[in-house]
CSV table of C-alpha atoms in Angstrom, one decimal:
chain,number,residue,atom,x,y,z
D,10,UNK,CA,-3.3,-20.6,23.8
D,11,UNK,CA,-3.4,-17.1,22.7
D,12,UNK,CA,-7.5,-17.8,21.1
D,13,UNK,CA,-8.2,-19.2,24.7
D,14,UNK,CA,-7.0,-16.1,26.2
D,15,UNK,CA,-9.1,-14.1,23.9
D,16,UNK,CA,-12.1,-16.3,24.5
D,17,UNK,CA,-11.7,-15.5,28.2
D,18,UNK,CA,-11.6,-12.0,27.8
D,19,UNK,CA,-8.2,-11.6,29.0
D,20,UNK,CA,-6.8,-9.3,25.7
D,21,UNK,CA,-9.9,-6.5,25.5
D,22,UNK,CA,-7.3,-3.9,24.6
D,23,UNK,CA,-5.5,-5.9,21.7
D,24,UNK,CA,-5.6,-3.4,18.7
D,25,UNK,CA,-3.3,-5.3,16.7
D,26,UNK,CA,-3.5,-9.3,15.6
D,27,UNK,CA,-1.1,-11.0,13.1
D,28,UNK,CA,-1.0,-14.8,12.5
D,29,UNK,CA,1.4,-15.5,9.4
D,30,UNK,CA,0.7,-19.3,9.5
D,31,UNK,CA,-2.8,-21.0,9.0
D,32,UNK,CA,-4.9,-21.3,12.0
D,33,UNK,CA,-6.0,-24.4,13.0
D,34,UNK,CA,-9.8,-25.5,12.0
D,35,UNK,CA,-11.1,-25.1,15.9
D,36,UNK,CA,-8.9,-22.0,16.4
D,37,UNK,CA,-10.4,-20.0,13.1
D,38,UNK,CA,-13.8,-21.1,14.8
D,39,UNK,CA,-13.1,-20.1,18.4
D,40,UNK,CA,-12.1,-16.6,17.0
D,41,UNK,CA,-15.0,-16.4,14.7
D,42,UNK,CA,-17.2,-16.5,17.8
D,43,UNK,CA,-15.4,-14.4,19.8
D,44,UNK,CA,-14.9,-10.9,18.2
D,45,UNK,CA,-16.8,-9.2,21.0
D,46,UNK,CA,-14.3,-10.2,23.7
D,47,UNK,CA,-11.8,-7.6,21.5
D,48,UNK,CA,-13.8,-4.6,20.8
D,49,UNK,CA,-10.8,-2.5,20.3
D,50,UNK,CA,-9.0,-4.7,17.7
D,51,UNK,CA,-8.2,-2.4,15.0
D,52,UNK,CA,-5.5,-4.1,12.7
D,53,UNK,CA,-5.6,-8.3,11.7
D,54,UNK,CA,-3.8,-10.5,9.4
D,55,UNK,CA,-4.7,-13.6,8.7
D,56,UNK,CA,-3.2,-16.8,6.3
D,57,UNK,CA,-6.0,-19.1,5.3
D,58,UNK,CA,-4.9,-22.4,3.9
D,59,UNK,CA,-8.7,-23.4,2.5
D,60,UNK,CA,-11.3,-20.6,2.7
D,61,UNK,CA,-14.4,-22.7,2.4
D,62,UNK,CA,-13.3,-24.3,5.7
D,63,UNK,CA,-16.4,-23.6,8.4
D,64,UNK,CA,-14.0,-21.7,10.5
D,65,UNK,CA,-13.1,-19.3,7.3
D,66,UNK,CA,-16.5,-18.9,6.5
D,67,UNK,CA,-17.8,-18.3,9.8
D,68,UNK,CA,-15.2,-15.2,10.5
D,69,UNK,CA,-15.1,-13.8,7.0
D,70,UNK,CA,-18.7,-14.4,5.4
D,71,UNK,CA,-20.8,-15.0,8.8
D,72,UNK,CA,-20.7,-11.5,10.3
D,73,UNK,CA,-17.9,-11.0,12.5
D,74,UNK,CA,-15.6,-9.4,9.9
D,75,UNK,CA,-18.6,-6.4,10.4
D,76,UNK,CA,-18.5,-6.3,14.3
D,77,UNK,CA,-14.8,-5.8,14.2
D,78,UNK,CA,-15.0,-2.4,12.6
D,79,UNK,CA,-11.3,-2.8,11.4
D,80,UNK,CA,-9.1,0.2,10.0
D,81,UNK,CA,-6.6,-2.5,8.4
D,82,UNK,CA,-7.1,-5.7,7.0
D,83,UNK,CA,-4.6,-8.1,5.3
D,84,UNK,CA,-5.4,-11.7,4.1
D,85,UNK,CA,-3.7,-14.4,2.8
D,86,UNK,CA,-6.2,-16.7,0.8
D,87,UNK,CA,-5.9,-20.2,-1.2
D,88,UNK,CA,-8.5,-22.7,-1.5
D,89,UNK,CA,-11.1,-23.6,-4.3
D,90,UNK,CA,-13.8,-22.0,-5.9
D,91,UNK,CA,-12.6,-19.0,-4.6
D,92,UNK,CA,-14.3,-16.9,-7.3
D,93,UNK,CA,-17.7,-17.8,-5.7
D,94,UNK,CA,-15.0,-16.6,-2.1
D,95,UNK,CA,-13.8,-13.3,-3.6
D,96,UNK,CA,-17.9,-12.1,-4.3
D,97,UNK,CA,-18.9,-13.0,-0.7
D,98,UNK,CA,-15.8,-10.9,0.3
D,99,UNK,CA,-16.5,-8.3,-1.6
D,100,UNK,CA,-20.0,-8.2,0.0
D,101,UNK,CA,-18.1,-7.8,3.6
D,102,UNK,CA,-15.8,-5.9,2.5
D,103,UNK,CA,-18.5,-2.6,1.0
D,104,UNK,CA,-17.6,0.6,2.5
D,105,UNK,CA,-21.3,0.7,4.4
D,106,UNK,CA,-20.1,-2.4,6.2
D,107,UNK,CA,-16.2,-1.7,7.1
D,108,UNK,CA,-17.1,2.3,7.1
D,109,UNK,CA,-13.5,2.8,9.0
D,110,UNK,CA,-10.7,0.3,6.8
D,111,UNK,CA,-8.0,2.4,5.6
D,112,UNK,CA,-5.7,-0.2,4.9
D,113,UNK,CA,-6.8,-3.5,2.6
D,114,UNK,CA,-3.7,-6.2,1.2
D,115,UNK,CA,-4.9,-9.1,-0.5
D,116,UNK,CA,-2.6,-12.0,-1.2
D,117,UNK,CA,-4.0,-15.4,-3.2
D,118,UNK,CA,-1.9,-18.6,-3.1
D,119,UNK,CA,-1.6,-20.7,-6.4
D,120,UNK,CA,-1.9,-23.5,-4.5
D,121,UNK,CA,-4.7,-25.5,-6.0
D,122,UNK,CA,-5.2,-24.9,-9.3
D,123,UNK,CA,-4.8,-21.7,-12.1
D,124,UNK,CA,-8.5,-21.8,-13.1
D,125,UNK,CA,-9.6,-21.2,-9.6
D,126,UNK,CA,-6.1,-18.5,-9.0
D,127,UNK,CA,-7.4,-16.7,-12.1
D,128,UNK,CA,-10.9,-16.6,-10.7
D,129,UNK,CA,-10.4,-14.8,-7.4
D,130,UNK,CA,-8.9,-12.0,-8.9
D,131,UNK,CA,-11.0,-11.6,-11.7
D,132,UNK,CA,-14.1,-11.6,-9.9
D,133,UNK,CA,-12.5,-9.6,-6.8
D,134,UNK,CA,-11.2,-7.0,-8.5
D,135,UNK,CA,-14.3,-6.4,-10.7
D,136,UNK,CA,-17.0,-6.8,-8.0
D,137,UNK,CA,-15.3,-5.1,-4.8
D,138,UNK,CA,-15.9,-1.3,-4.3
D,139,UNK,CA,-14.0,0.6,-1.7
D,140,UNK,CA,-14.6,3.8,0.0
D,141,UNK,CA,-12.4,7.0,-0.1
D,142,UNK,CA,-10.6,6.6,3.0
D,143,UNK,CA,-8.5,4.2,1.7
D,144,UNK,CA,-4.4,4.9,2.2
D,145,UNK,CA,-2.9,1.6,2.0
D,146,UNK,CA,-3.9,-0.8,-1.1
D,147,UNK,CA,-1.9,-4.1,-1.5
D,148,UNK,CA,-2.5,-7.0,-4.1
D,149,UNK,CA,0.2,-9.3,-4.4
D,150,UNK,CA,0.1,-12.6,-7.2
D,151,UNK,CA,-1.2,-10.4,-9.5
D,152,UNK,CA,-2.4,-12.5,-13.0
D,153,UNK,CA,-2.6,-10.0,-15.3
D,154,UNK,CA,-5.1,-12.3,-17.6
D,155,UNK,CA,-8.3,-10.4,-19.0
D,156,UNK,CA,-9.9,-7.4,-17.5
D,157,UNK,CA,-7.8,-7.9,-14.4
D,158,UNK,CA,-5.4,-4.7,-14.6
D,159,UNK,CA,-8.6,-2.6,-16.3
D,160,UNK,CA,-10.9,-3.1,-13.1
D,161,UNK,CA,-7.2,-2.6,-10.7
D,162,UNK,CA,-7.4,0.7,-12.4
D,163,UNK,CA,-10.8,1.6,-11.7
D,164,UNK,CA,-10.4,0.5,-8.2
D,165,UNK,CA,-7.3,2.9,-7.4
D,166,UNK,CA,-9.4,5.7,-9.0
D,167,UNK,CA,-11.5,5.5,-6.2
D,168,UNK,CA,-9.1,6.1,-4.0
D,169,UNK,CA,-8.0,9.5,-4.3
D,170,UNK,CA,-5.9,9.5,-1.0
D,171,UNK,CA,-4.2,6.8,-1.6
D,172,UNK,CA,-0.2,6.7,-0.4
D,173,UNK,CA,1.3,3.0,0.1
D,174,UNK,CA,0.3,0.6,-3.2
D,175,UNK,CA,2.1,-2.5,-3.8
D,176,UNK,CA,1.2,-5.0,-6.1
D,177,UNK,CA,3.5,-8.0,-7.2
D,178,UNK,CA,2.8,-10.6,-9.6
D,179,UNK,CA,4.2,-14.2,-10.6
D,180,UNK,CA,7.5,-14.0,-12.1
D,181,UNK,CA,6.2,-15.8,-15.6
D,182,UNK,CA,3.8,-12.7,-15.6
D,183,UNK,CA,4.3,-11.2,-19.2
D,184,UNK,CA,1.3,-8.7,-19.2
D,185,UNK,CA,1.6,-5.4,-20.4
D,186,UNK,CA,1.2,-2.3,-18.1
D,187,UNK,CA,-0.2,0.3,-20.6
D,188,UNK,CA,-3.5,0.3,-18.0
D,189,UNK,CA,-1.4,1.1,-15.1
D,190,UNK,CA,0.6,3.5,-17.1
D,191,UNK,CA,-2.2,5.6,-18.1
D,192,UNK,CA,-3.5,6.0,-14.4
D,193,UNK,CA,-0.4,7.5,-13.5
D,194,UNK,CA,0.2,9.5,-16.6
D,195,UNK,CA,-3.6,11.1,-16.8
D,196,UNK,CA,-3.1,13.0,-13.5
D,197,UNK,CA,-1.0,13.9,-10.2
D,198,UNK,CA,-1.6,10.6,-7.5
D,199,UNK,CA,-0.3,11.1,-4.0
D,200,UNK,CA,1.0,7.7,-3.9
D,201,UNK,CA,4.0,8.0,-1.6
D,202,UNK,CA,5.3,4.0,-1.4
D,203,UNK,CA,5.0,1.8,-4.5
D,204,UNK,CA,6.0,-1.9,-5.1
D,205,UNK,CA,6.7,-2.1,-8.3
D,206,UNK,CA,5.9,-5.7,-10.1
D,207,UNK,CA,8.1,-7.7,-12.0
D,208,UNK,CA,7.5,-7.8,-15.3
D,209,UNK,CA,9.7,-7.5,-19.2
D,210,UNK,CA,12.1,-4.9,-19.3
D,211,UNK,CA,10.5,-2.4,-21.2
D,212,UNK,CA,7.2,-2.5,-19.1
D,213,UNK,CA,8.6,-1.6,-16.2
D,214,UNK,CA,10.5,0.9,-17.7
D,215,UNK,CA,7.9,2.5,-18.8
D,216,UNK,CA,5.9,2.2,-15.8
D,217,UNK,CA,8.6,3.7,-13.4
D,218,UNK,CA,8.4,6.7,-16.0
D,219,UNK,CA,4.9,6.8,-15.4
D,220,UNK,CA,5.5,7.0,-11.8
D,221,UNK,CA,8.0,9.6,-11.9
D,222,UNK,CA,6.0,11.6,-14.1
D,223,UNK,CA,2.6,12.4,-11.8
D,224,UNK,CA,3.8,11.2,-8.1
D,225,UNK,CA,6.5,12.1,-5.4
D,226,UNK,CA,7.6,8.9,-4.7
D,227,UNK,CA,9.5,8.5,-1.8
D,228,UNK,CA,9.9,4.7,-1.2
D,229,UNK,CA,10.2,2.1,-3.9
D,230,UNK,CA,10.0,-2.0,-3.1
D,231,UNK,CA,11.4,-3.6,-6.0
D,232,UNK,CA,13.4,-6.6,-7.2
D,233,UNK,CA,17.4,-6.4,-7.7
D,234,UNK,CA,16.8,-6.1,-11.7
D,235,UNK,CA,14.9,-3.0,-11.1
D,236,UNK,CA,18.1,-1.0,-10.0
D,237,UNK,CA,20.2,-1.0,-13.0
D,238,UNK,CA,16.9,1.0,-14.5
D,239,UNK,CA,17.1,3.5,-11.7
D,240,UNK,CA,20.5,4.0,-12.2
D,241,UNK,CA,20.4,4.1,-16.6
D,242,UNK,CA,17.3,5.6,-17.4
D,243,UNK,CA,17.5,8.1,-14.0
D,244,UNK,CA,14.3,9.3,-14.4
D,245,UNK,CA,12.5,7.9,-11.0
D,246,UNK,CA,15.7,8.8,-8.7
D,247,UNK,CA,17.1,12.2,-10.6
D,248,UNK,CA,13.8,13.8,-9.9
D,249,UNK,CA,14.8,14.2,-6.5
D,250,UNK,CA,11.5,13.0,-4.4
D,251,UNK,CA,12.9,9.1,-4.3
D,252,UNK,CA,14.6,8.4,-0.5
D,253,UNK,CA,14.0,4.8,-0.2
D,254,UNK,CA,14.6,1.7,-2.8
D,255,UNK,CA,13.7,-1.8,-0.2
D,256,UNK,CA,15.4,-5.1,-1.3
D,257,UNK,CA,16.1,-7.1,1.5
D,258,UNK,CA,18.5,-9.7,-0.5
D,259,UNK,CA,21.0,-7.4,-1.8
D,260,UNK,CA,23.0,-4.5,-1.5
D,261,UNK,CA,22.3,-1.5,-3.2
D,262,UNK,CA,24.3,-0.1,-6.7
D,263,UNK,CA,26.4,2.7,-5.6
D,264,UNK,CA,25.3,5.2,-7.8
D,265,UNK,CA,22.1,4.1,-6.8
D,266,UNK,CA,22.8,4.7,-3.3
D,267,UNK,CA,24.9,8.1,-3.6
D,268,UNK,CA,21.4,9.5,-5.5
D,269,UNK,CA,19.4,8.7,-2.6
D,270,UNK,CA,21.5,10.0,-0.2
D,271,UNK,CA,21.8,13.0,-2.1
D,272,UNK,CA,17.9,13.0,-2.2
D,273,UNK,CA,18.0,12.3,1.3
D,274,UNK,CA,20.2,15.7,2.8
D,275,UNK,CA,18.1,17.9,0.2
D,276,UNK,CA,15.1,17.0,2.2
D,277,UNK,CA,16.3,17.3,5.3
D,278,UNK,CA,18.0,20.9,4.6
D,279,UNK,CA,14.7,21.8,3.3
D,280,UNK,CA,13.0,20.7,6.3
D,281,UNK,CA,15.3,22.7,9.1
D,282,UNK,CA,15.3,25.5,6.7
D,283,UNK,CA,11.1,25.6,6.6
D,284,UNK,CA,11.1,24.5,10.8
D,285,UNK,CA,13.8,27.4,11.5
D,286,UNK,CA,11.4,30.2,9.3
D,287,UNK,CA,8.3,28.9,11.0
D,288,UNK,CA,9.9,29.4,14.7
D,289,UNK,CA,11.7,32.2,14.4
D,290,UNK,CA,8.1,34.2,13.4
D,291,UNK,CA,6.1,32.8,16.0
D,292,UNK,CA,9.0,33.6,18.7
D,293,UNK,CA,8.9,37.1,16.8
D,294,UNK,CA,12.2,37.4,16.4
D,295,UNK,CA,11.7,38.3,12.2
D,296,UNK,CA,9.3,39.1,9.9
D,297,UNK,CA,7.0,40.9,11.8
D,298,UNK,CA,6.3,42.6,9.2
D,299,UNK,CA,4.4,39.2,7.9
D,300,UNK,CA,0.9,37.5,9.4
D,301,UNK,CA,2.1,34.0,10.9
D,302,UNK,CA,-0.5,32.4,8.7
D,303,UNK,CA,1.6,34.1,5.6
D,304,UNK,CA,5.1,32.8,6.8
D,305,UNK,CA,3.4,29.1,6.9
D,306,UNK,CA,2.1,29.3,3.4
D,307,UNK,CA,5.6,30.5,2.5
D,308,UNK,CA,7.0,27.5,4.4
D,309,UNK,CA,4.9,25.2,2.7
D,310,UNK,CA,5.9,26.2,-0.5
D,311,UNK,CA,9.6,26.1,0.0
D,312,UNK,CA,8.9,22.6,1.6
D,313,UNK,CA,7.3,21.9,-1.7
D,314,UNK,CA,10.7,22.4,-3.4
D,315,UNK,CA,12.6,20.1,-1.4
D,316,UNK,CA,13.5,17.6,-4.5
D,317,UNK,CA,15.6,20.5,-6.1
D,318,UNK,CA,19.5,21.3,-6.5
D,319,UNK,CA,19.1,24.3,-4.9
D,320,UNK,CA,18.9,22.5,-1.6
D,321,UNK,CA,22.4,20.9,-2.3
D,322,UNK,CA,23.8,23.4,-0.4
């Protein structure tokens, strides 16, 4: 119903289009053939149960994915040969032909078979090359088999403003992270929300010290077995920049819980402290003494210490 709307050019203002179940065969081609009836469609999401179907093809590989112009783009894949899939993806996916995407999350089912699984990410990971511009980077069934975490690397450090990255991975995964580790620990990242995989006990220890060594985290997705590390090793929450820890199916530890909070008032303290400065020299009521510009640059910096004890008070 909602395609037929489209394809009658009822919806040319829809910016946003999420289907979280697999479109029919007629409906993926109806849509496919009608991306000119939504110029302004900005943001889509879309589960595909077999993407060498003729509708998949058709929207994904045939040109339409182009004439979108999208600034977010999340897909749900499963099907076969879906390494010869993930190059023709990559293709559509170069930052000359989606010159605006900000956001990309990539999810592959292992629903067929684990040769083909292992395939997709293998060859997407390796082949696809992203622009810049990219914020929000998502890869979710992660097999960590061959070069796979070595070209995931290479991929975030093209991304230098990169904020929200998630990846997850089966939960027999028993790859090591030392890749991932080293691309936090060789220099600062500005990743602001991480999804932290499961994996042994020691490698994601060591990878949540990795992130609380070169980030200011402020939101971490995570399974339940991941708190008692926040709360022993303390690393990741003590620093002061971690807020938010996102498990749906349980309640948090309480320790766990009082850190954040306590995290929490430090940064808004900082905050009214920085927004009172700020106001009270451009109403001129202090430090006139000081150009605006100056008291901004001072606010900055205090807002830059918003993780410390100091703030307690």
């Amino acid at each position: 119903m909602f395609l037929g709307l489209i394809c009658r050019g009822i919806c040319p203002e829809l910016r946003t289009l999420q289907v979280d179940i697999s479109m029919p065969e007629a409906d993926l081609t109806l849509f496919a053939k009608a991306p000119h009836l939504v110029p302004q469609l900005q943001q889509l999401s879309l589960a595909l149960s077999d993407v060498q179907s003729p509708g998949a093809r058709l929207l994904l590989l045939g040109g339409p994915l182009r004439s979108l112009q999208l600034t977010a783009l999340s897909l749900r894949v499963a099907g076969q040969n879906l390494d010869t899939f993930a190059a023709q993806l990559c293709e559509e996916l170069r930052p000359e032909n989606q010159p605006r995407l900000v956001s990309l999350e990539m999810h592959c089912s292992r629903f067929y078979d684990d040769r083909s699984f292992q395939a997709f990410w293998s060859v997407f990971l390796k082949q696809l090359a992203v622009g810049p511009k990219i914020e929000v980077f998502g890869v979710s069934s992660l097999d960590f088999e061959g070069d796979v975490l070595i070209d995931l690397c290479r991929l975030l450090d093209q991304m230098p403003l990169l904020k929200d990255f998630r990846v997850t991975t089966y939960s027999d995964c028993q790859g090591s992270m030392d890749e991932l580790c080293a691309f936090f620990n060789s220099a600062f990242r500005p990743i602001r929300t991480f999804g932290c995989p499961m994996l042994p006990y020691r490698s994601r220890i060591d990878l949540l010290a990795s992130v609380a060594k070169n980030t200011r985290l402020r939101t971490l997705y995570c399974h339940k077995s991941t708190f008692d590390m926040l709360v022993v090793e303390g690393g990741l929450a003590d620093a002061g920049w971690l807020t938010d820890v996102c498990d749906l199916s349980c309640t948090l530890p309480e320790a766990l819980s009082k850190t954040l909070e306590r995290n929490r008032r430090r940064h808004e303290h900082c905050r009214r402290s920085c927004s009172a400065l700020v106001a009270a020299r451009k109403q001129k009521k202090t430090l006139m003494a000081l150009q605006q510009q100056l008291v901004v640059y001072i606010a900055r910096y205090m807002w830059n210490t918003r993780n410390l004890c100091v703030w307690d008070r």
